[in-house]
Amino acid sequence: EAGVTQSPTHLIKTRGQQATLRCSPISGHTSVYWYQQALGLGLQFLLWYDEGEERNRGNFPPRFSGRQFPNYSSELNVNALELEDSALYLCASRSGTYSLYGYTFGSGTRLTVV
Amino acid sequence: RKEVEQDPGPFNVPEGATVAFNCTYSNSASQSFFWYRQDCRKEPKLLMSVYSSGNEDGRFTAQLNRASQYISLLIRDSKLSDSATYLCVVMTDSSYKLIFGSGTRLLVRP
């Protein structure tokens, strides 16, 4: 079974540009979560998508947005990039049923803003 | 106050040592609890869920005290390969959103 896949692995952008990050969940998983992990910091919850809808978002400005497609893959968009957006962006997926087993992360996209 | 608090460490221990990590959480309505492991510059991976009765998986034992809002992880007979950051994780609300502690770093030396 393929795991959660994210692309690209690395992304370098200049300040003010837009970045698009992609995530494909485990087959059969309908929920996708996005997290940001800045260097030396913990994982911060960004967004939750389920069944194509945004269900919850963390304490991030509106320039962080995304969507979920009918096949449950997801895209995270970061507009007007700032230097402090440099971080590892992690996507995770979970099956629709309540689980005691946490969820599975992809290997992340490392975004560098210069 | 952070929702999930951990001692950042690092814990520097010799191979074969027993080491314990502690974690506290602030929301008494928290529903599920986990320990994740994160290697340097990699994604977090689920180490084990934590059940109210406590649970063990090989050399790893997790305990939960709901009254004190306290979670622990015990690692026995430490291996070099146990060197990593250990993340205490809590699931609180109906969104199944995981709240991560900032992690405790473990270094196991030969």
PDB file of C-alpha atoms in Angstrom:
ATOM      1  CA  GLU A   1       0.000   0.000   0.000  1.00  0.00           C
ATOM      2  CA  ALA A   2       1.432   3.363  -1.026  1.00  0.00           C
ATOM      3  CA  GLY A   3       1.854   5.841   1.795  1.00  0.00           C
ATOM      4  CA  VAL A   4       1.142   9.543   1.826  1.00  0.00           C
ATOM      5  CA  THR A   5       3.057  11.182  -0.991  1.00  0.00           C
ATOM      6  CA  GLN A   6       4.035  14.823  -1.189  1.00  0.00           C
ATOM      7  CA  SER A   7       5.536  16.887  -3.961  1.00  0.00           C
ATOM      8  CA  PRO A   8       7.818  18.556  -4.551  1.00  0.00           C
ATOM      9  CA  THR A   9      10.386  17.380  -2.028  1.00  0.00           C
ATOM     10  CA  HIS A  10      12.116  20.741  -2.023  1.00  0.00           C
ATOM     11  CA  LEU A  11      10.938  24.138  -3.197  1.00  0.00           C
ATOM     12  CA  ILE A  12      12.845  27.393  -3.328  1.00  0.00           C
ATOM     13  CA  LYS A  13      10.914  30.626  -3.824  1.00  0.00           C
ATOM     14  CA  THR A  14      11.629  34.308  -3.454  1.00  0.00           C
ATOM     15  CA  ARG A  15       9.785  36.588  -1.082  1.00  0.00           C
ATOM     16  CA  GLY A  16       6.418  37.688  -2.449  1.00  0.00           C
ATOM     17  CA  GLN A  17       5.974  34.687  -4.729  1.00  0.00           C
ATOM     18  CA  GLN A  18       3.368  31.953  -4.396  1.00  0.00           C
ATOM     19  CA  ALA A  19       4.078  28.333  -3.519  1.00  0.00           C
ATOM     20  CA  THR A  20       1.906  25.311  -4.279  1.00  0.00           C
ATOM     21  CA  LEU A  21       2.447  22.073  -2.405  1.00  0.00           C
ATOM     22  CA  ARG A  22       0.695  18.811  -3.198  1.00  0.00           C
ATOM     23  CA  CYS A  23      -0.340  15.782  -1.207  1.00  0.00           C
ATOM     24  CA  SER A  24      -1.834  12.416  -2.120  1.00  0.00           C
ATOM     25  CA  PRO A  25      -3.317  10.542   0.836  1.00  0.00           C
ATOM     26  CA  ILE A  26      -3.265   6.820   1.436  1.00  0.00           C
ATOM     27  CA  SER A  27      -5.836   5.138  -0.771  1.00  0.00           C
ATOM     28  CA  GLY A  28      -9.206   5.128   0.981  1.00  0.00           C
ATOM     29  CA  HIS A  29      -8.319   7.953   3.347  1.00  0.00           C
ATOM     30  CA  THR A  30     -10.685  10.892   3.049  1.00  0.00           C
ATOM     31  CA  SER A  31      -9.135  13.333   5.543  1.00  0.00           C
ATOM     32  CA  VAL A  32      -5.998  15.334   4.852  1.00  0.00           C
ATOM     33  CA  TYR A  33      -4.197  17.480   7.411  1.00  0.00           C
ATOM     34  CA  TRP A  34      -1.470  20.033   6.773  1.00  0.00           C
ATOM     35  CA  TYR A  35       1.153  20.977   9.332  1.00  0.00           C
ATOM     36  CA  GLN A  36       4.034  23.444   9.330  1.00  0.00           C
ATOM     37  CA  GLN A  37       7.295  22.684  11.109  1.00  0.00           C
ATOM     38  CA  ALA A  38       9.668  25.616  11.172  1.00  0.00           C
ATOM     39  CA  LEU A  39      13.306  24.875  12.002  1.00  0.00           C
ATOM     40  CA  GLY A  40      13.704  24.002  15.667  1.00  0.00           C
ATOM     41  CA  LEU A  41       9.995  24.328  16.346  1.00  0.00           C
ATOM     42  CA  GLY A  42       7.148  21.901  16.848  1.00  0.00           C
ATOM     43  CA  LEU A  43       4.480  20.947  14.360  1.00  0.00           C
ATOM     44  CA  GLN A  44       1.795  23.598  13.990  1.00  0.00           C
ATOM     45  CA  PHE A  45      -1.624  22.642  12.634  1.00  0.00           C
ATOM     46  CA  LEU A  46      -2.495  24.482   9.417  1.00  0.00           C
ATOM     47  CA  LEU A  47      -5.561  23.006   7.738  1.00  0.00           C
ATOM     48  CA  TRP A  48      -7.904  20.011   7.745  1.00  0.00           C
ATOM     49  CA  TYR A  49      -9.812  18.854   4.670  1.00  0.00           C
ATOM     50  CA  ASP A  50     -12.386  16.118   4.667  1.00  0.00           C
ATOM     51  CA  GLU A  51     -14.657  15.013   1.834  1.00  0.00           C
ATOM     52  CA  GLY A  52     -13.598  18.010  -0.226  1.00  0.00           C
ATOM     53  CA  GLU A  53     -14.392  20.628   2.402  1.00  0.00           C
ATOM     54  CA  GLU A  54     -12.176  22.712   4.658  1.00  0.00           C
ATOM     55  CA  ARG A  55     -13.212  21.611   8.155  1.00  0.00           C
ATOM     56  CA  ASN A  56     -10.789  23.468  10.384  1.00  0.00           C
ATOM     57  CA  ARG A  57      -7.816  25.776  10.151  1.00  0.00           C
ATOM     58  CA  GLY A  58      -5.072  26.715  12.545  1.00  0.00           C
ATOM     59  CA  ASN A  59      -3.869  30.137  13.595  1.00  0.00           C
ATOM     60  CA  PHE A  60      -2.372  31.124  10.244  1.00  0.00           C
ATOM     61  CA  PRO A  61      -3.119  34.135   8.020  1.00  0.00           C
ATOM     62  CA  PRO A  62      -5.500  33.812   5.042  1.00  0.00           C
ATOM     63  CA  ARG A  63      -2.597  33.722   2.600  1.00  0.00           C
ATOM     64  CA  PHE A  64      -2.322  30.067   3.620  1.00  0.00           C
ATOM     65  CA  SER A  65      -5.092  28.278   1.786  1.00  0.00           C
ATOM     66  CA  GLY A  66      -5.766  25.048   0.029  1.00  0.00           C
ATOM     67  CA  ARG A  67      -8.278  22.651  -1.359  1.00  0.00           C
ATOM     68  CA  GLN A  68      -9.113  18.996  -1.598  1.00  0.00           C
ATOM     69  CA  PHE A  69      -9.965  17.356  -4.888  1.00  0.00           C
ATOM     70  CA  PRO A  70     -12.602  14.669  -5.593  1.00  0.00           C
ATOM     71  CA  ASN A  71      -9.895  11.996  -5.424  1.00  0.00           C
ATOM     72  CA  TYR A  72      -9.026  13.299  -1.913  1.00  0.00           C
ATOM     73  CA  SER A  73      -5.631  14.633  -2.919  1.00  0.00           C
ATOM     74  CA  SER A  74      -4.932  18.096  -1.611  1.00  0.00           C
ATOM     75  CA  GLU A  75      -3.067  21.246  -2.453  1.00  0.00           C
ATOM     76  CA  LEU A  76      -1.655  23.854  -0.072  1.00  0.00           C
ATOM     77  CA  ASN A  77      -1.116  27.338  -1.445  1.00  0.00           C
ATOM     78  CA  VAL A  78       0.952  29.989   0.256  1.00  0.00           C
ATOM     79  CA  ASN A  79       0.647  33.441  -1.254  1.00  0.00           C
ATOM     80  CA  ALA A  80       2.865  36.488  -0.764  1.00  0.00           C
ATOM     81  CA  LEU A  81       5.655  34.369   0.676  1.00  0.00           C
ATOM     82  CA  GLU A  82       7.584  35.715   3.622  1.00  0.00           C
ATOM     83  CA  LEU A  83      10.998  34.608   4.868  1.00  0.00           C
ATOM     84  CA  GLU A  84       9.424  33.078   7.989  1.00  0.00           C
ATOM     85  CA  ASP A  85       7.348  30.746   5.816  1.00  0.00           C
ATOM     86  CA  SER A  86      10.517  28.712   5.313  1.00  0.00           C
ATOM     87  CA  ALA A  87       9.694  25.381   6.917  1.00  0.00           C
ATOM     88  CA  LEU A  88       8.959  21.717   6.413  1.00  0.00           C
ATOM     89  CA  TYR A  89       5.323  21.319   5.361  1.00  0.00           C
ATOM     90  CA  LEU A  90       3.872  17.969   6.277  1.00  0.00           C
ATOM     91  CA  CYS A  91       0.709  16.374   5.011  1.00  0.00           C
ATOM     92  CA  ALA A  92      -1.030  13.523   6.820  1.00  0.00           C
ATOM     93  CA  SER A  93      -4.050  11.429   6.031  1.00  0.00           C
ATOM     94  CA  ARG A  94      -6.575   9.515   8.089  1.00  0.00           C
ATOM     95  CA  SER A  95      -9.385   7.167   7.209  1.00  0.00           C
ATOM     96  CA  GLY A  96     -12.932   8.400   7.649  1.00  0.00           C
ATOM     97  CA  THR A  97     -13.645   6.271  10.690  1.00  0.00           C
ATOM     98  CA  TYR A  98     -12.498   7.326  14.123  1.00  0.00           C
ATOM     99  CA  SER A  99      -9.117   5.847  14.780  1.00  0.00           C
ATOM    100  CA  LEU A 100      -6.992   5.306  17.828  1.00  0.00           C
ATOM    101  CA  TYR A 101      -3.968   4.973  15.659  1.00  0.00           C
ATOM    102  CA  GLY A 102      -3.104   8.586  14.902  1.00  0.00           C
ATOM    103  CA  TYR A 103      -2.436   9.274  11.302  1.00  0.00           C
ATOM    104  CA  THR A 104       0.286   8.811   8.719  1.00  0.00           C
ATOM    105  CA  PHE A 105       2.526  11.584   7.503  1.00  0.00           C
ATOM    106  CA  GLY A 106       4.153  12.093   4.143  1.00  0.00           C
ATOM    107  CA  SER A 107       7.843  12.893   3.975  1.00  0.00           C
ATOM    108  CA  GLY A 108       7.138  16.575   3.551  1.00  0.00           C
ATOM    109  CA  THR A 109       7.985  19.492   1.296  1.00  0.00           C
ATOM    110  CA  ARG A 110      10.855  21.644   2.461  1.00  0.00           C
ATOM    111  CA  LEU A 111      10.049  25.213   1.434  1.00  0.00           C
ATOM    112  CA  THR A 112      12.825  27.768   1.450  1.00  0.00           C
ATOM    113  CA  VAL A 113      11.986  31.437   0.930  1.00  0.00           C
ATOM    114  CA  VAL A 114      14.907  33.656  -0.016  1.00  0.00           C
TER     115      VAL A 114
ATOM    116  CA  ARG B   1       0.462  27.962  28.383  1.00  0.00           C
ATOM    117  CA  LYS B   2       1.158  25.426  25.643  1.00  0.00           C
ATOM    118  CA  GLU B   3      -1.472  22.756  25.059  1.00  0.00           C
ATOM    119  CA  VAL B   4       1.131  19.979  25.228  1.00  0.00           C
ATOM    120  CA  GLU B   5       4.348  20.496  27.164  1.00  0.00           C
ATOM    121  CA  GLN B   6       7.491  18.397  27.105  1.00  0.00           C
ATOM    122  CA  ASP B   7      10.994  18.717  28.479  1.00  0.00           C
ATOM    123  CA  PRO B   8      13.066  19.543  25.365  1.00  0.00           C
ATOM    124  CA  GLY B   9      16.124  17.652  26.605  1.00  0.00           C
ATOM    125  CA  PRO B  10      18.438  16.544  25.186  1.00  0.00           C
ATOM    126  CA  PHE B  11      18.663  13.359  27.184  1.00  0.00           C
ATOM    127  CA  ASN B  12      22.132  11.913  26.653  1.00  0.00           C
ATOM    128  CA  VAL B  13      22.278   8.295  27.813  1.00  0.00           C
ATOM    129  CA  PRO B  14      24.561   5.289  27.279  1.00  0.00           C
ATOM    130  CA  GLU B  15      23.428   2.239  25.383  1.00  0.00           C
ATOM    131  CA  GLY B  16      21.439  -0.077  27.598  1.00  0.00           C
ATOM    132  CA  ALA B  17      20.122   2.681  29.834  1.00  0.00           C
ATOM    133  CA  THR B  18      16.493   3.175  30.760  1.00  0.00           C
ATOM    134  CA  VAL B  19      15.118   6.616  30.016  1.00  0.00           C
ATOM    135  CA  ALA B  20      11.742   8.191  30.757  1.00  0.00           C
ATOM    136  CA  PHE B  21      10.011  11.102  29.068  1.00  0.00           C
ATOM    137  CA  ASN B  22       7.150  13.054  30.539  1.00  0.00           C
ATOM    138  CA  CYS B  23       4.461  15.174  28.993  1.00  0.00           C
ATOM    139  CA  THR B  24       1.541  17.204  30.307  1.00  0.00           C
ATOM    140  CA  TYR B  25      -1.520  18.418  28.439  1.00  0.00           C
ATOM    141  CA  SER B  26      -3.852  21.248  29.305  1.00  0.00           C
ATOM    142  CA  ASN B  27      -7.214  20.187  27.875  1.00  0.00           C
ATOM    143  CA  SER B  28      -9.024  17.767  30.142  1.00  0.00           C
ATOM    144  CA  ALA B  29     -11.363  16.902  27.253  1.00  0.00           C
ATOM    145  CA  SER B  30      -8.514  15.304  25.312  1.00  0.00           C
ATOM    146  CA  GLN B  31      -9.555  12.010  23.824  1.00  0.00           C
ATOM    147  CA  SER B  32      -6.573  10.146  22.431  1.00  0.00           C
ATOM    148  CA  PHE B  33      -2.879  10.162  23.114  1.00  0.00           C
ATOM    149  CA  PHE B  34       0.151   9.110  21.144  1.00  0.00           C
ATOM    150  CA  TRP B  35       3.913   9.093  21.064  1.00  0.00           C
ATOM    151  CA  TYR B  36       5.525   9.835  17.716  1.00  0.00           C
ATOM    152  CA  ARG B  37       9.175   9.591  16.831  1.00  0.00           C
ATOM    153  CA  GLN B  38      10.879  12.044  14.498  1.00  0.00           C
ATOM    154  CA  ASP B  39      14.339  11.544  13.070  1.00  0.00           C
ATOM    155  CA  CYS B  40      16.342  14.565  11.986  1.00  0.00           C
ATOM    156  CA  ARG B  41      14.720  16.316   8.999  1.00  0.00           C
ATOM    157  CA  LYS B  42      12.238  13.472   8.511  1.00  0.00           C
ATOM    158  CA  GLU B  43       8.503  13.130   9.021  1.00  0.00           C
ATOM    159  CA  PRO B  44       7.081  12.039  12.394  1.00  0.00           C
ATOM    160  CA  LYS B  45       6.197   8.382  12.643  1.00  0.00           C
ATOM    161  CA  LEU B  46       3.749   6.843  15.074  1.00  0.00           C
ATOM    162  CA  LEU B  47       5.579   4.993  17.830  1.00  0.00           C
ATOM    163  CA  MET B  48       2.589   3.952  19.886  1.00  0.00           C
ATOM    164  CA  SER B  49      -0.844   4.939  21.055  1.00  0.00           C
ATOM    165  CA  VAL B  50      -1.297   5.475  24.787  1.00  0.00           C
ATOM    166  CA  TYR B  51      -4.175   3.768  26.545  1.00  0.00           C
ATOM    167  CA  SER B  52      -5.639   4.572  29.946  1.00  0.00           C
ATOM    168  CA  SER B  53      -4.546   1.215  31.333  1.00  0.00           C
ATOM    169  CA  GLY B  54      -0.999   1.726  30.096  1.00  0.00           C
ATOM    170  CA  ASN B  55       0.513  -0.305  27.314  1.00  0.00           C
ATOM    171  CA  GLU B  56       3.777  -1.863  26.312  1.00  0.00           C
ATOM    172  CA  ASP B  57       5.396  -2.539  22.962  1.00  0.00           C
ATOM    173  CA  GLY B  58       8.692  -4.363  23.332  1.00  0.00           C
ATOM    174  CA  ARG B  59      11.119  -2.037  25.085  1.00  0.00           C
ATOM    175  CA  PHE B  60       8.633   0.834  25.122  1.00  0.00           C
ATOM    176  CA  THR B  61       6.016   1.426  27.819  1.00  0.00           C
ATOM    177  CA  ALA B  62       3.489   4.251  27.766  1.00  0.00           C
ATOM    178  CA  GLN B  63       1.378   5.438  30.676  1.00  0.00           C
ATOM    179  CA  LEU B  64      -1.517   7.869  30.892  1.00  0.00           C
ATOM    180  CA  ASN B  65      -2.816   9.601  34.015  1.00  0.00           C
ATOM    181  CA  ARG B  66      -6.003  11.430  33.076  1.00  0.00           C
ATOM    182  CA  ALA B  67      -6.474  12.913  36.539  1.00  0.00           C
ATOM    183  CA  SER B  68      -3.064  14.580  36.388  1.00  0.00           C
ATOM    184  CA  GLN B  69      -3.202  15.103  32.599  1.00  0.00           C
ATOM    185  CA  TYR B  70       0.154  13.461  32.346  1.00  0.00           C
ATOM    186  CA  ILE B  71       1.632  11.043  29.790  1.00  0.00           C
ATOM    187  CA  SER B  72       4.898   9.161  29.996  1.00  0.00           C
ATOM    188  CA  LEU B  73       7.115   7.041  27.792  1.00  0.00           C
ATOM    189  CA  LEU B  74       9.691   4.632  29.174  1.00  0.00           C
ATOM    190  CA  ILE B  75      12.393   3.180  26.961  1.00  0.00           C
ATOM    191  CA  ARG B  76      14.331   0.223  28.357  1.00  0.00           C
ATOM    192  CA  ASP B  77      17.674  -1.104  27.124  1.00  0.00           C
ATOM    193  CA  SER B  78      18.287   1.929  24.897  1.00  0.00           C
ATOM    194  CA  LYS B  79      19.786   1.295  21.465  1.00  0.00           C
ATOM    195  CA  LEU B  80      21.826   3.684  19.337  1.00  0.00           C
ATOM    196  CA  SER B  81      18.951   3.592  16.870  1.00  0.00           C
ATOM    197  CA  ASP B  82      16.610   5.056  19.492  1.00  0.00           C
ATOM    198  CA  SER B  83      18.333   8.430  19.048  1.00  0.00           C
ATOM    199  CA  ALA B  84      15.591  10.734  17.794  1.00  0.00           C
ATOM    200  CA  THR B  85      13.109  13.338  18.945  1.00  0.00           C
ATOM    201  CA  TYR B  86      10.068  11.944  20.743  1.00  0.00           C
ATOM    202  CA  LEU B  87       6.842  13.859  20.299  1.00  0.00           C
ATOM    203  CA  CYS B  88       3.976  13.725  22.755  1.00  0.00           C
ATOM    204  CA  VAL B  89       0.718  14.089  20.843  1.00  0.00           C
ATOM    205  CA  VAL B  90      -2.852  14.668  21.960  1.00  0.00           C
ATOM    206  CA  MET B  91      -6.111  14.490  20.018  1.00  0.00           C
ATOM    207  CA  THR B  92      -8.637  16.794  21.618  1.00  0.00           C
ATOM    208  CA  ASP B  93     -11.645  17.695  19.574  1.00  0.00           C
ATOM    209  CA  SER B  94     -13.980  16.251  17.037  1.00  0.00           C
ATOM    210  CA  SER B  95     -11.793  17.402  14.182  1.00  0.00           C
ATOM    211  CA  TYR B  96      -9.333  14.634  15.108  1.00  0.00           C
ATOM    212  CA  LYS B  97      -6.667  17.313  14.969  1.00  0.00           C
ATOM    213  CA  LEU B  98      -3.421  16.237  16.599  1.00  0.00           C
ATOM    214  CA  ILE B  99      -1.696  18.704  18.915  1.00  0.00           C
ATOM    215  CA  PHE B 100       2.034  18.118  19.129  1.00  0.00           C
ATOM    216  CA  GLY B 101       4.424  18.860  21.918  1.00  0.00           C
ATOM    217  CA  SER B 102       7.688  20.429  20.845  1.00  0.00           C
ATOM    218  CA  GLY B 103       9.500  17.144  21.421  1.00  0.00           C
ATOM    219  CA  THR B 104      12.171  15.653  23.632  1.00  0.00           C
ATOM    220  CA  ARG B 105      15.481  14.866  22.028  1.00  0.00           C
ATOM    221  CA  LEU B 106      17.200  11.605  22.927  1.00  0.00           C
ATOM    222  CA  LEU B 107      20.850  10.863  22.203  1.00  0.00           C
ATOM    223  CA  VAL B 108      22.033   7.333  22.898  1.00  0.00           C
ATOM    224  CA  ARG B 109      25.812   7.033  22.978  1.00  0.00           C
ATOM    225  CA  PRO B 110      27.971   3.893  22.593  1.00  0.00           C
TER     226      PRO B 110
END
